[in-house]
PDB file of C-alpha atoms and ligand atoms in Angstrom:
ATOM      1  CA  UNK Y   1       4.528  -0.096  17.189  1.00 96.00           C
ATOM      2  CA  UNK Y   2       2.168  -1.699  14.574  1.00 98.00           C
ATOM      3  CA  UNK Y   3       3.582  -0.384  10.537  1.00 98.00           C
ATOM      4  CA  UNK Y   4       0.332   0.328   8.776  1.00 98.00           C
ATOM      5  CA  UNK Y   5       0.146   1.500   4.734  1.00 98.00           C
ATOM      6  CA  UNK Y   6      -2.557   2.918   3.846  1.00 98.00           C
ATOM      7  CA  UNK Y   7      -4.360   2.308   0.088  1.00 98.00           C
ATOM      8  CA  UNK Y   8      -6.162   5.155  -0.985  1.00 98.00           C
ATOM      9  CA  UNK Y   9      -3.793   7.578   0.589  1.00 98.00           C
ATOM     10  CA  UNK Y  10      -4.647  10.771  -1.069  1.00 98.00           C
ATOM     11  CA  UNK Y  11      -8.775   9.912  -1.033  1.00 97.00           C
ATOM     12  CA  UNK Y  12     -10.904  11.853   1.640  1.00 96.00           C
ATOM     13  CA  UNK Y  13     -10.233   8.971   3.990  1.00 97.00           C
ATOM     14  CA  UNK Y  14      -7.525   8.143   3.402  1.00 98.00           C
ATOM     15  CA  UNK Y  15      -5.629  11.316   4.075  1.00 98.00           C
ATOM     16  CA  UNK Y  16      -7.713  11.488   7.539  1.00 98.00           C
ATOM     17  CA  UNK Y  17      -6.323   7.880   8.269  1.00 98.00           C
ATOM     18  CA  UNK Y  18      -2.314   9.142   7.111  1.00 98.00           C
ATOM     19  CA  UNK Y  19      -2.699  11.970   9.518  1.00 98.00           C
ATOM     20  CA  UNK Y  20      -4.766   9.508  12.249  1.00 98.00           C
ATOM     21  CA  UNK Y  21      -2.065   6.875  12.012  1.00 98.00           C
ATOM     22  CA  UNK Y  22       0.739   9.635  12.527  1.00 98.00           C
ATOM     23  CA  UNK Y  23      -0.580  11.087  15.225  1.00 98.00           C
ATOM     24  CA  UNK Y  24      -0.811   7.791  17.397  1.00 98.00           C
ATOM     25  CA  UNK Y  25       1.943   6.295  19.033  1.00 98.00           C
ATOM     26  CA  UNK Y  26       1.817   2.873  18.527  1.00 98.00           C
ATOM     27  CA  UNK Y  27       1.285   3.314  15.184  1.00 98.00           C
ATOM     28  CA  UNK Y  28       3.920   3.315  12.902  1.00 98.00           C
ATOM     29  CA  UNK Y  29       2.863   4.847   9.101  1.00 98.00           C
ATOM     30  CA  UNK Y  30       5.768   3.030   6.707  1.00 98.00           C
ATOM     31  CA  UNK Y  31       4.054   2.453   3.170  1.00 98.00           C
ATOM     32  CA  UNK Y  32       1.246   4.770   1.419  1.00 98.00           C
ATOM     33  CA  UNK Y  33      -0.068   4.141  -2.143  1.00 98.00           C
ATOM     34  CA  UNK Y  34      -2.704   5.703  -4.258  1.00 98.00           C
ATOM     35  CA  UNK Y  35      -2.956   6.388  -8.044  1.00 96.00           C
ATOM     36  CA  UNK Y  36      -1.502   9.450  -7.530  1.00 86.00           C
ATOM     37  CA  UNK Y  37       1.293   9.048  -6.211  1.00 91.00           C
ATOM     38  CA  UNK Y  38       4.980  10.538  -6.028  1.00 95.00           C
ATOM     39  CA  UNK Y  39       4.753  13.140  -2.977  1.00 97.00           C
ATOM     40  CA  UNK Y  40       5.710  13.284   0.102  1.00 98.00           C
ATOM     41  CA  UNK Y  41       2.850  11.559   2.832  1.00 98.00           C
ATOM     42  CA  UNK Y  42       3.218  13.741   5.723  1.00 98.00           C
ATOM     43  CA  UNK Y  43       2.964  17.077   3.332  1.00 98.00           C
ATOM     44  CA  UNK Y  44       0.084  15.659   1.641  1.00 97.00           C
ATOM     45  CA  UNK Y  45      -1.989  15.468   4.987  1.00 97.00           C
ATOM     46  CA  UNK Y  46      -0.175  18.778   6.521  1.00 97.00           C
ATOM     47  CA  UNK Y  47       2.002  17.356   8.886  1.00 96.00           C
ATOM     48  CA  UNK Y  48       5.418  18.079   7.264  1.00 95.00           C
ATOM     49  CA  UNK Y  49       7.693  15.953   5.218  1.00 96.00           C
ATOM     50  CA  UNK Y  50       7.775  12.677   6.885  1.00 95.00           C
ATOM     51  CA  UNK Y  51       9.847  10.402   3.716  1.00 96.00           C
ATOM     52  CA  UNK Y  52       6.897   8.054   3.093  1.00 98.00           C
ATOM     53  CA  UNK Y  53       6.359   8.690  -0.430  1.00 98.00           C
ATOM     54  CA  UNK Y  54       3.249   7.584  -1.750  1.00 98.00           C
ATOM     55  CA  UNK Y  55       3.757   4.501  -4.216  1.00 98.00           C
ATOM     56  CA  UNK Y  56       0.946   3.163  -7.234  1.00 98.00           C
ATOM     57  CA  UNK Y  57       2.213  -0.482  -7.160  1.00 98.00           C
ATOM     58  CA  UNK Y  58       0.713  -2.107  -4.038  1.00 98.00           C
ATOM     59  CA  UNK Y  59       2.559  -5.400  -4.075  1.00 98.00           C
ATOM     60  CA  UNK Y  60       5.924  -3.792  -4.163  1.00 98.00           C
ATOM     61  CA  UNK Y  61       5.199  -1.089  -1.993  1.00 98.00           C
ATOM     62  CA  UNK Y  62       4.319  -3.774   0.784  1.00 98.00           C
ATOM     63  CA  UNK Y  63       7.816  -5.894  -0.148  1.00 98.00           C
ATOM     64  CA  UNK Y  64       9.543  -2.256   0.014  1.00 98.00           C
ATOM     65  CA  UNK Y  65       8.041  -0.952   3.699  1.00 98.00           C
ATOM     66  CA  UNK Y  66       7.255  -4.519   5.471  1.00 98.00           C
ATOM     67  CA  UNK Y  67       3.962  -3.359   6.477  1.00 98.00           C
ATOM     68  CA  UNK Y  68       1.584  -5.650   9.075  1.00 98.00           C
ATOM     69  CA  UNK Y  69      -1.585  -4.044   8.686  1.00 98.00           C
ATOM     70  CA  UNK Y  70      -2.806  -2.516   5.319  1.00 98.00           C
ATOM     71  CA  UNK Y  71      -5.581   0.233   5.527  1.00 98.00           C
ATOM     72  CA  UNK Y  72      -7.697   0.301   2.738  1.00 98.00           C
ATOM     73  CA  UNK Y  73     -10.568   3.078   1.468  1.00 98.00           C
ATOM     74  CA  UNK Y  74      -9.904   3.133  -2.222  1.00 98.00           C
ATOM     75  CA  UNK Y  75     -12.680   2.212  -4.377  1.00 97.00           C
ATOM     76  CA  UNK Y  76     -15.458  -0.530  -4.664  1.00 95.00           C
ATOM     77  CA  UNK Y  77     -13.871  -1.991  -7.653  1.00 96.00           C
ATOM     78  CA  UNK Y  78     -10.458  -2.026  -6.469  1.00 98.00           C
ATOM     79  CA  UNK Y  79     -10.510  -3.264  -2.323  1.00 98.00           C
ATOM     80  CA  UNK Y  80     -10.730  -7.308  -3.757  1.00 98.00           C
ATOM     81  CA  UNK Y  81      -8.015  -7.180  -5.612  1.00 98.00           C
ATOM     82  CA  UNK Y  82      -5.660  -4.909  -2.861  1.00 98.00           C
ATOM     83  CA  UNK Y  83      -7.139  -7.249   0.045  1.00 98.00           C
ATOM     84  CA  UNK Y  84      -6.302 -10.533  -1.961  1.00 98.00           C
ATOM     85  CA  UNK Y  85      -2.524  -9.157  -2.693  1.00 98.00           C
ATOM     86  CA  UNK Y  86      -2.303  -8.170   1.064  1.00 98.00           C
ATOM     87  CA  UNK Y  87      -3.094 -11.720   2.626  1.00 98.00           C
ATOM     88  CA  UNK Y  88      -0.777 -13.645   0.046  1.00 98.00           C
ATOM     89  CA  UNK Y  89       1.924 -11.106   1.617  1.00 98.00           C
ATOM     90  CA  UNK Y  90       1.012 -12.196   5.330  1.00 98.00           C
ATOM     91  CA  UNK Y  91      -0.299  -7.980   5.551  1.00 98.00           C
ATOM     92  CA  UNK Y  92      -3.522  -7.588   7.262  1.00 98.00           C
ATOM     93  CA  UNK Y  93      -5.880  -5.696   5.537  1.00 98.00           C
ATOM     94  CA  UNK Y  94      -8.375  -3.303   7.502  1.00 98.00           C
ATOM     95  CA  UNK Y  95     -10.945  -2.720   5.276  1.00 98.00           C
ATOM     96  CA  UNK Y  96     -13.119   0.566   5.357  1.00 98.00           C
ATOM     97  CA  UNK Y  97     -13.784   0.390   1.673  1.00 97.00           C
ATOM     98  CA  UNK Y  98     -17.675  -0.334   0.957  1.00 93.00           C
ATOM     99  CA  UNK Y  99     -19.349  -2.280  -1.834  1.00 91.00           C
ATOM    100  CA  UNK Y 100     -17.498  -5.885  -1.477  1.00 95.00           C
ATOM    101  CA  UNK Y 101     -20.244  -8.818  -2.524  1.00 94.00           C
ATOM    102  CA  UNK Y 102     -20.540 -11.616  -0.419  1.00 94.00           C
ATOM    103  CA  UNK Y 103     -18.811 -13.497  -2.227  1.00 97.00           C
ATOM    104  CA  UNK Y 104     -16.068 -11.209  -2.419  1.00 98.00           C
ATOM    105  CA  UNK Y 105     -16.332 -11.338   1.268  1.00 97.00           C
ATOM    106  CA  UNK Y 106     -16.459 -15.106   1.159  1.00 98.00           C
ATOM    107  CA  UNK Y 107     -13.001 -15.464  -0.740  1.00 98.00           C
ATOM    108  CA  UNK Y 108     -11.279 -13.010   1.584  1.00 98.00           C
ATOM    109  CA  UNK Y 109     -12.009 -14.876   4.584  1.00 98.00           C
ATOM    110  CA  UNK Y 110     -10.602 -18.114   2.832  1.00 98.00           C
ATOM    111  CA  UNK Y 111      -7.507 -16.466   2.017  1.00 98.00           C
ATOM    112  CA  UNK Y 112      -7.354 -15.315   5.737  1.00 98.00           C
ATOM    113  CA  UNK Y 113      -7.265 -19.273   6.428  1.00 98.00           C
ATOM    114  CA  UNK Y 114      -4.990 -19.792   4.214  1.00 98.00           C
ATOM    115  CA  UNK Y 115      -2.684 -17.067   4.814  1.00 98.00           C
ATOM    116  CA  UNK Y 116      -2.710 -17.866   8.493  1.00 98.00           C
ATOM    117  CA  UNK Y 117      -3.268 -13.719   8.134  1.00 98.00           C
ATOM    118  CA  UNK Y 118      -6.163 -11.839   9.739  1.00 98.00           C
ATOM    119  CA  UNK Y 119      -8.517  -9.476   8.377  1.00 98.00           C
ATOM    120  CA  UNK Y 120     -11.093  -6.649   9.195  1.00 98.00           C
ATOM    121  CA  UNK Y 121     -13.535  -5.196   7.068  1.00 98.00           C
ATOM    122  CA  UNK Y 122     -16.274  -2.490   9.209  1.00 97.00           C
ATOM    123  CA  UNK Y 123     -18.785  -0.853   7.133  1.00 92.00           C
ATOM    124  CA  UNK Y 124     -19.012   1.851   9.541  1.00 94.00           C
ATOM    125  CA  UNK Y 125     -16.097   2.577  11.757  1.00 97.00           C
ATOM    126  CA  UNK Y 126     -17.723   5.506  13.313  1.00 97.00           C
ATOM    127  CA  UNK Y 127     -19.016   4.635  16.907  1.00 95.00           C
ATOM    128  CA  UNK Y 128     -21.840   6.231  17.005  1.00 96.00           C
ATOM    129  CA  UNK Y 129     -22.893   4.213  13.792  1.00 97.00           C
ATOM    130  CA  UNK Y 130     -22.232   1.074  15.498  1.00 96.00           C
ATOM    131  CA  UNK Y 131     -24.758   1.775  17.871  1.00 96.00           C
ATOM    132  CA  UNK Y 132     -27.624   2.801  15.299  1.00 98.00           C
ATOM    133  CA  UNK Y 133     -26.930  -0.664  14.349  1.00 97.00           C
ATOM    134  CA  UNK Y 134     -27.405  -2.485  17.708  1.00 96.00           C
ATOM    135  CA  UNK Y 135     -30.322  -0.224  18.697  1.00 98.00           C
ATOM    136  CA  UNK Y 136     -32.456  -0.903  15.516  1.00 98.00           C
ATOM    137  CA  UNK Y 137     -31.550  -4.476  15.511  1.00 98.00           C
ATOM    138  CA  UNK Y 138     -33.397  -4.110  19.364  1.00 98.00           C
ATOM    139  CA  UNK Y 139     -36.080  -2.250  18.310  1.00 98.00           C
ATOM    140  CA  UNK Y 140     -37.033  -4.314  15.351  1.00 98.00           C
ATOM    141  CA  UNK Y 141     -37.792  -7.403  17.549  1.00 97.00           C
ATOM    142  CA  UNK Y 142     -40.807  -5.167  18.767  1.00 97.00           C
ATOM    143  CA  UNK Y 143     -40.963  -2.999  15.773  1.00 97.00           C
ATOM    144  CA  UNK Y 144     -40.793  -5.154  12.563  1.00 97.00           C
ATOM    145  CA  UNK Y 145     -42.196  -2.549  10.253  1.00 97.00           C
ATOM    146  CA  UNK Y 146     -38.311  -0.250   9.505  1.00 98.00           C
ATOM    147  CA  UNK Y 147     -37.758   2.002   6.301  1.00 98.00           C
ATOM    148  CA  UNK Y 148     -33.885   2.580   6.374  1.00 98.00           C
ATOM    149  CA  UNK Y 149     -32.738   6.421   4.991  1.00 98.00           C
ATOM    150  CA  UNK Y 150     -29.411   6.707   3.824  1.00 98.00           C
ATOM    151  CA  UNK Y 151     -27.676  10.197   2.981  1.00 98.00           C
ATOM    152  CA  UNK Y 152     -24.345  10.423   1.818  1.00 98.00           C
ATOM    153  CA  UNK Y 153     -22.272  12.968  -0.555  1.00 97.00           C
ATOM    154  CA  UNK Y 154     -22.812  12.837  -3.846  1.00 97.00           C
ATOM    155  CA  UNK Y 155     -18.934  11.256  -4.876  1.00 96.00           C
ATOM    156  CA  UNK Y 156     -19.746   8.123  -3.650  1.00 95.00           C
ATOM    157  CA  UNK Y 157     -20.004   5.075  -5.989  1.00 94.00           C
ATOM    158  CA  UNK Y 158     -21.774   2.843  -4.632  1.00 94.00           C
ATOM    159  CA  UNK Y 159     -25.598   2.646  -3.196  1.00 97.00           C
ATOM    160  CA  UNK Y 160     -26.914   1.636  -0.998  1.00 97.00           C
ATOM    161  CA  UNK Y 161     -24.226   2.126   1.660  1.00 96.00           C
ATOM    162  CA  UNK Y 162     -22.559  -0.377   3.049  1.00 94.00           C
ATOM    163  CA  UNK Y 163     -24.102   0.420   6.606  1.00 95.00           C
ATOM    164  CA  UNK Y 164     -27.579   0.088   5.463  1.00 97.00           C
ATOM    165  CA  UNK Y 165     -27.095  -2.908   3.845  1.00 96.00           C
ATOM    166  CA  UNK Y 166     -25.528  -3.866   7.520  1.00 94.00           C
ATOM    167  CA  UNK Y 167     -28.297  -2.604   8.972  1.00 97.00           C
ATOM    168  CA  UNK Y 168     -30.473  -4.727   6.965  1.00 97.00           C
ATOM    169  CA  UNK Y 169     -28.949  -7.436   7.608  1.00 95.00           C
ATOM    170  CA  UNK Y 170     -28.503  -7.265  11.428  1.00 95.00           C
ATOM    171  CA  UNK Y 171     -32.444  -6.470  11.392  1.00 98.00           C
ATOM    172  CA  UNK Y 172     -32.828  -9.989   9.275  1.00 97.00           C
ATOM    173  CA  UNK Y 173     -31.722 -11.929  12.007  1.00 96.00           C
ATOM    174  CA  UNK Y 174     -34.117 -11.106  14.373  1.00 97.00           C
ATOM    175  CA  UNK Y 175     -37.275 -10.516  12.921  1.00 95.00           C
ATOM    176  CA  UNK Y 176     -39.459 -12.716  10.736  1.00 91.00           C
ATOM    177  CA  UNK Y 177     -39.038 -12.035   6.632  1.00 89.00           C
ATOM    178  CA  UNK Y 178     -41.977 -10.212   5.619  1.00 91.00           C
ATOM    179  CA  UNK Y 179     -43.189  -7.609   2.684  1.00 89.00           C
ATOM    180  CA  UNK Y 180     -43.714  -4.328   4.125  1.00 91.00           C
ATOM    181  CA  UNK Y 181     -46.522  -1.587   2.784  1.00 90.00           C
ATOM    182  CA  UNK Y 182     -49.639  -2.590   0.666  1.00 93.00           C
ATOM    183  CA  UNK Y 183     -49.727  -5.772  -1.186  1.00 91.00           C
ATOM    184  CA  UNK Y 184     -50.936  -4.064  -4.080  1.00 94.00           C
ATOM    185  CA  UNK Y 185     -48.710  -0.851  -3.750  1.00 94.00           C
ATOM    186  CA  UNK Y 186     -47.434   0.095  -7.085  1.00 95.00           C
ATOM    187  CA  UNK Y 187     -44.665   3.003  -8.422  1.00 96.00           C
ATOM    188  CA  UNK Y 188     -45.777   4.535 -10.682  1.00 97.00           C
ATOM    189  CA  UNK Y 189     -42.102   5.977 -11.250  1.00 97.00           C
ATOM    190  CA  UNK Y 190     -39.739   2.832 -10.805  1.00 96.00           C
ATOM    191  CA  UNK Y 191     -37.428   3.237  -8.021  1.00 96.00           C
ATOM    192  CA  UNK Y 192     -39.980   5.285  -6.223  1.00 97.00           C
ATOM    193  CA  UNK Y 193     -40.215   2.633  -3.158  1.00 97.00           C
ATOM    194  CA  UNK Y 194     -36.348   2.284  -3.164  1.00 97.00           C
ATOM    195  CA  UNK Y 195     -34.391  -0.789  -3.070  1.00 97.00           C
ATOM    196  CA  UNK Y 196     -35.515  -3.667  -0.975  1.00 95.00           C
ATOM    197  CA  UNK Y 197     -33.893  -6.296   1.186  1.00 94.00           C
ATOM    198  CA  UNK Y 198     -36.066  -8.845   2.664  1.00 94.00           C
ATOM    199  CA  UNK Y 199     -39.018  -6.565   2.574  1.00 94.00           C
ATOM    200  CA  UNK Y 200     -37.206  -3.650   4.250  1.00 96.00           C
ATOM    201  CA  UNK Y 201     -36.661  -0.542   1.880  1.00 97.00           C
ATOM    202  CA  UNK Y 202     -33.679   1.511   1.810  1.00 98.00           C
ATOM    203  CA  UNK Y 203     -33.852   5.089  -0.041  1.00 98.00           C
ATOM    204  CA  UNK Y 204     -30.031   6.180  -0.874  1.00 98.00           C
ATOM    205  CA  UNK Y 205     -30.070  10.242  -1.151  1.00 98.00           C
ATOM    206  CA  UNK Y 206     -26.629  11.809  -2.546  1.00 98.00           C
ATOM    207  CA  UNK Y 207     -25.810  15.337  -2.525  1.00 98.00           C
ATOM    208  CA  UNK Y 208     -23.531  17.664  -1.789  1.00 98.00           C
ATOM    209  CA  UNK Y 209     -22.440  19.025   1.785  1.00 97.00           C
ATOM    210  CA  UNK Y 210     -23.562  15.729   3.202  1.00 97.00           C
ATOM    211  CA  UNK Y 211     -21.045  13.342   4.996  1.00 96.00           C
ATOM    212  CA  UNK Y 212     -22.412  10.098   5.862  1.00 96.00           C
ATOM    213  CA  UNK Y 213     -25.753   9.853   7.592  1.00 98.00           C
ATOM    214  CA  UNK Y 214     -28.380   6.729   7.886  1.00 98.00           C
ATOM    215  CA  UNK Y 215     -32.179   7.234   9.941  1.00 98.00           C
ATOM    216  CA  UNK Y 216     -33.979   4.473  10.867  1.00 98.00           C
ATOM    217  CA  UNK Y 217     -37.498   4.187  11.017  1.00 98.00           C
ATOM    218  CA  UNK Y 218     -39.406   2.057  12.978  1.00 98.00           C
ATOM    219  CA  UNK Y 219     -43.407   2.106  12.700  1.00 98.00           C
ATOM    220  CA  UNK Y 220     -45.993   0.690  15.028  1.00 96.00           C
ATOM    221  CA  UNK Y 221     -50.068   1.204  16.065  1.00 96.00           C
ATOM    222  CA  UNK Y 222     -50.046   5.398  15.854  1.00 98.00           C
ATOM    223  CA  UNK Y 223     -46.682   5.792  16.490  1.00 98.00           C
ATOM    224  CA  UNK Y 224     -42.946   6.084  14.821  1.00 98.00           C
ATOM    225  CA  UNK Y 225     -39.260   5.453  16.200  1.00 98.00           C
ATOM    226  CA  UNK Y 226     -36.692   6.983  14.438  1.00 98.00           C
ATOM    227  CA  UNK Y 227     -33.020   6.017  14.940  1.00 98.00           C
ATOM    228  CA  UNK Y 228     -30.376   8.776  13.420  1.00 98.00           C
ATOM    229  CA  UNK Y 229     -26.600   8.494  13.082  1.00 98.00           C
ATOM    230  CA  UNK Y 230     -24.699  11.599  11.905  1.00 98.00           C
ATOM    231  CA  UNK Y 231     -20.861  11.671  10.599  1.00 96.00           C
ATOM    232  CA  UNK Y 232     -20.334  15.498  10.544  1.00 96.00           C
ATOM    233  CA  UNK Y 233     -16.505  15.310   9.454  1.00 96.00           C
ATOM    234  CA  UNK Y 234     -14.498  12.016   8.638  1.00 95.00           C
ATOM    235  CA  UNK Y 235     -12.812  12.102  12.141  1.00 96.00           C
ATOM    236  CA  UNK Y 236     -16.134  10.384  13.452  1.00 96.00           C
ATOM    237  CA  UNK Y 237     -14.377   7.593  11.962  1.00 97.00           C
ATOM    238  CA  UNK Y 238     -10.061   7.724  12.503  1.00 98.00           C
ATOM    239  CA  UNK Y 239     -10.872   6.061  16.327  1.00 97.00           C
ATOM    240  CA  UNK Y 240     -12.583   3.361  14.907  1.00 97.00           C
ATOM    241  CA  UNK Y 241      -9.895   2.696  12.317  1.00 98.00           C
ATOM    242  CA  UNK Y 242      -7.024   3.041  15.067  1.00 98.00           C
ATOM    243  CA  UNK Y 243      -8.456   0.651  17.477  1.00 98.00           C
ATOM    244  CA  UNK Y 244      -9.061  -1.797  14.512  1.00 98.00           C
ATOM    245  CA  UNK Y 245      -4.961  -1.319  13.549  1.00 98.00           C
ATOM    246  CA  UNK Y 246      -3.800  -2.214  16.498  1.00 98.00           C
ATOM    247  CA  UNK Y 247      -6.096  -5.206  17.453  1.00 98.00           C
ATOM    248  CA  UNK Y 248      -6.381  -6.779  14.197  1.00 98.00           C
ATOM    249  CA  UNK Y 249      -3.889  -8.991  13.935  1.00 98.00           C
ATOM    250  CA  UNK Y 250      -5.073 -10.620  17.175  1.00 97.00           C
ATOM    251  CA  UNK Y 251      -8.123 -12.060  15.636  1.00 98.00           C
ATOM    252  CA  UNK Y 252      -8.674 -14.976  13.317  1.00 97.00           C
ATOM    253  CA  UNK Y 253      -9.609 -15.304   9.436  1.00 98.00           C
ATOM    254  CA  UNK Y 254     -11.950 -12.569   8.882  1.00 98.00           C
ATOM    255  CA  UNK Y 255     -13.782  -9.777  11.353  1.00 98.00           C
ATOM    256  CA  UNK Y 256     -16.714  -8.061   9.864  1.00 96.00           C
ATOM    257  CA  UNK Y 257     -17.589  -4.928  12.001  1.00 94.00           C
ATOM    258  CA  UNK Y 258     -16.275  -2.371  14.810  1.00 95.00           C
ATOM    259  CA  UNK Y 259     -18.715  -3.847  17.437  1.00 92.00           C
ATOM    260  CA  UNK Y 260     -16.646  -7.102  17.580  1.00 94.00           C
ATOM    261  CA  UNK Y 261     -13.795  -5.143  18.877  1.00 95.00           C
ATOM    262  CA  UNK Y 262     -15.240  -3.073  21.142  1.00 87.00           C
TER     263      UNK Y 262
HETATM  264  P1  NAD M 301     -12.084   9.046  -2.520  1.00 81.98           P
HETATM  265  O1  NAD M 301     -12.540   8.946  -3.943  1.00 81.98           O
HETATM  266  O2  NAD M 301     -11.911  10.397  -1.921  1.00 81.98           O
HETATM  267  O3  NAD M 301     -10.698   8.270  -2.351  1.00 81.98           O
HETATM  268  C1  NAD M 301     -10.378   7.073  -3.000  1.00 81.98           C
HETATM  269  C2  NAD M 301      -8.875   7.108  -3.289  1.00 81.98           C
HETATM  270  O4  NAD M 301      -8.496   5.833  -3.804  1.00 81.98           O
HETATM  271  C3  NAD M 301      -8.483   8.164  -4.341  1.00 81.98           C
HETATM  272  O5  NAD M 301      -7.416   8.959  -3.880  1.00 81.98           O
HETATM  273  C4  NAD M 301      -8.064   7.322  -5.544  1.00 81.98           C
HETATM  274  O6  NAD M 301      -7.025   7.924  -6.318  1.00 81.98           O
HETATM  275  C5  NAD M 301      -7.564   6.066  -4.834  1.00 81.98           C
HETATM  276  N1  NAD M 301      -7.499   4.900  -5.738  1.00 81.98           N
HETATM  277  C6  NAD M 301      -8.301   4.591  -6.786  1.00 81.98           C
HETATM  278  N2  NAD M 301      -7.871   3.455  -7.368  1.00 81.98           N
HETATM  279  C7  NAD M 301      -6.785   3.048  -6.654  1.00 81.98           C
HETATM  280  C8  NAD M 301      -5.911   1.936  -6.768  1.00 81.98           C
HETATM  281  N3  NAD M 301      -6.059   1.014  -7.736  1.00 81.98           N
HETATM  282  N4  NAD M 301      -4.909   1.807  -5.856  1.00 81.98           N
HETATM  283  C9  NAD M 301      -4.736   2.740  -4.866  1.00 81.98           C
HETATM  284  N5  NAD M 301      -5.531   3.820  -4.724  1.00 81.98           N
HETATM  285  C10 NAD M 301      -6.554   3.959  -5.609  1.00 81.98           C
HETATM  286  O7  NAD M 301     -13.124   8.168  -1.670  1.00 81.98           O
HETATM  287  P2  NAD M 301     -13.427   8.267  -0.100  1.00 81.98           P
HETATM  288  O8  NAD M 301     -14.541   9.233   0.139  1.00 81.98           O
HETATM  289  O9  NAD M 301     -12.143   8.427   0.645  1.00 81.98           O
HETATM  290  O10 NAD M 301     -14.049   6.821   0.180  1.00 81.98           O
HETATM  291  C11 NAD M 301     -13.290   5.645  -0.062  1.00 81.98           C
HETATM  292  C12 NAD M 301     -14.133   4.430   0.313  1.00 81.98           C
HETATM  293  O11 NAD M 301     -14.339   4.415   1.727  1.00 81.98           O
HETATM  294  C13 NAD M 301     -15.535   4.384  -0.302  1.00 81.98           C
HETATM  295  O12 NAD M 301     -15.845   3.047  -0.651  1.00 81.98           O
HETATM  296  C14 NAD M 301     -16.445   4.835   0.827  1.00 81.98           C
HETATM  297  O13 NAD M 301     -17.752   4.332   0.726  1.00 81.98           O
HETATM  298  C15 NAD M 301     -15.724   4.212   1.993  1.00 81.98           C
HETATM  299  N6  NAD M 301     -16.009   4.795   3.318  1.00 81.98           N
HETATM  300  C16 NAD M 301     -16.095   3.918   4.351  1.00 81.98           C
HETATM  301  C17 NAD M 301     -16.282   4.386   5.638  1.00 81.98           C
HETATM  302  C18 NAD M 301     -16.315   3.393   6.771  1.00 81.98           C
HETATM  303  O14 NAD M 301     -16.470   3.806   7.937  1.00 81.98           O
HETATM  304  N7  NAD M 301     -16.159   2.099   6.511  1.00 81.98           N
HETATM  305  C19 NAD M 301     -16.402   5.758   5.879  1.00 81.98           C
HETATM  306  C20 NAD M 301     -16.317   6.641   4.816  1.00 81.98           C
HETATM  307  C21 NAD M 301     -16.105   6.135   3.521  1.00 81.98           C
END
C-alpha cells in the first residue's frame, strides 16, 4: 500500500483525488490538508467517517501521518512552497497543480537530487489529453501553422493553462520557430491575437459550466485539422493521478508528464 496526503483536500480536485485514493487498494489515504481544515476526510468526499482529519500545517501533518507520496492541486502560488517542504521530508510530491515557472520547475528537480526523493508534476493527467498532445506534436511536423484554444471554468487562476503551454512546447521541438499570420497584422484591441509562444497563439476562454477543454488547430493549403480534448467531469483525471501514486517513487529527480508513465 502506497500512504498518499493530499494538499488541497477540500478543492474540486482534490476531493475527487480523497475519494480516488480511497477507493483503490493499494492506496493508502493517511494525511489530508487544506486551509480549511478540521473535518473529517472521508465525510467531506461522501464516503463516511474515515479519521483522517484534514490538517492546515503541511510540514507537521507529513511528520504526523508518514506519508510517501504527497498529492498536490492547491493553488499556483502555493504548489512551490508545499513541493519544496515535501522533498526536504523524503515525501514525493505528485503535482497536478498548474502555473509553476520554469524556474520553479528547475529548483524542484534539484531538490529531487538532493533529496534522493522523486517527483511528478503532469499538466494534464487526463488520458485523453495526453494524446491531444502527442497527436498535435505529429501533425505539426506537416502542419506548422497551429492556433491553440483553451476553455476552462471561470475559477481558475491562472492562463493560459498549463496544457497549452505543454502543448506549445511539445510543438517547439519539432517544428522550425516562426511568426504566424500577417507580418503587418495589428489589434486594434490589445489581447485580440492572444498570447503567443514562439509564434503560436493561445486564446484562454473562462466561463462557467466549462471543465477543462483545449482544440488544436492546424492550417494548411485550403484545408484545417482540428485536434479536441474534452474533460466533462474531474474523473477524466483520478486514473491518471492513481497510476502516477503508485509509480512515482520508482522514477528519478523529477517527471514532467503522464505520457512518461504510460
Ligand atoms: P480549488 O480552488 O477548487 O481548490 C484549491 C484548494 O486548495 C482549496 O480547497 C483551497 O482551500 C486549497 N488551498 C489554498 N491554499 C492552500 C494552502 N496554502 N495549503 C493547502 N491548501 C490550500 O481548485 P481546483 O479546481 O481543485 O484546481 C486546483 C489546481 O489544479 C489548479 O491549479 C488547476 O489548474 C489544477 N488542475 C490540474 C489538473 C491536471 O490534470 N493537472 C486538472 C484540473 C485542475
Amino acid at each position: 500500500m502506497v500512504r498518499v496526503l493530499v494538499s488541497g483536500a477540500c478543492g474540486r480536485m482534490g476531493q475527487a483525488v480523497v475519494k480516488a485514493v480511497m477507493e483503490d487498494t493499494e492506496l493508502e489515504l493517511v494525511g489530508a490538508v487544506d486551509l480549511k481544515g478540521g473535518m473529517d476526510a472521508g465525510e467531506l468526499v461522501g464516503m463516511g467517517r474515515n479519521g483522517v482529519i484534514v490538517a492546515t500545517d503541511l510540514s507537521q501533518a507529513i511528520q504526523d501521518t508518514k506519508p510517501e507520496v504527497m498529492v498536490d492541486f492547491t493553488r499556483p502560488d502555493v504548489v512551490f512552497n508545499d513541493a519544496c517542504t515535501a522533498l526536504k521530508l523524503g515525501v514525493s510530491p505528485v503535482i497536478g497543480t498548474t502555473g509553476l515557472s520554469a524556474e520553479a520547475r528547475a529548483e524542484i528537480a534539484s531538490l529531487a537530487e538532493k533529496h534522493h526523493t522523486p517527483a511528478f508534476i503532469a499538466p494534464n493527467f487526463a488520458i485523453g489529453a495526453v494524446l491531444m498532445m502527442l497527436m498535435s506534436q505529429q501533425a505539426a511536423k506537416y502542419m506548422p501553422n497551429v492556433e491553440i484554444i483553451e476553455l476552462h471554468h471561470d475559477q481558475k487562476l491562472d492562463a493560459p493553462s498549463g496544457t497549452a503551454l505543454q502543448t506549445a512546447e511539445m510543438i517547439r521541438e519539432v517544428r522550425k520557430s516562426m511568426k504566424q499570420g500577417h507580418p503587418d497584422e495589428k489589434e486594434k484591441v490589445a489581447g485580440a491575437r492572444g498570447a503567443e509562444v514562439d509564434g503560436m497563439h493561445i486564446h484562454s476562454v473562462r466561463l462557467p459550466g466549462y471543465v477543462a477543454h483545449q482544440e488544436v488547430i492546424f492550417g494548411g493549403l485550403g484545408q484545417t485539422l482540428t485536434i479536441r480534448h474534452d474533460s466533462i467531469n474531474r474523473e477524466s483525471f483520478m486514473p491518471g493521478v492513481v497510476l502516477a501514486c503508485k509509480k512515482v517513487k520508482g522514477l528519478e529527480g523529477l517527471v514532467i508528464g503522464l505520457d512518461k508513465l504510460l
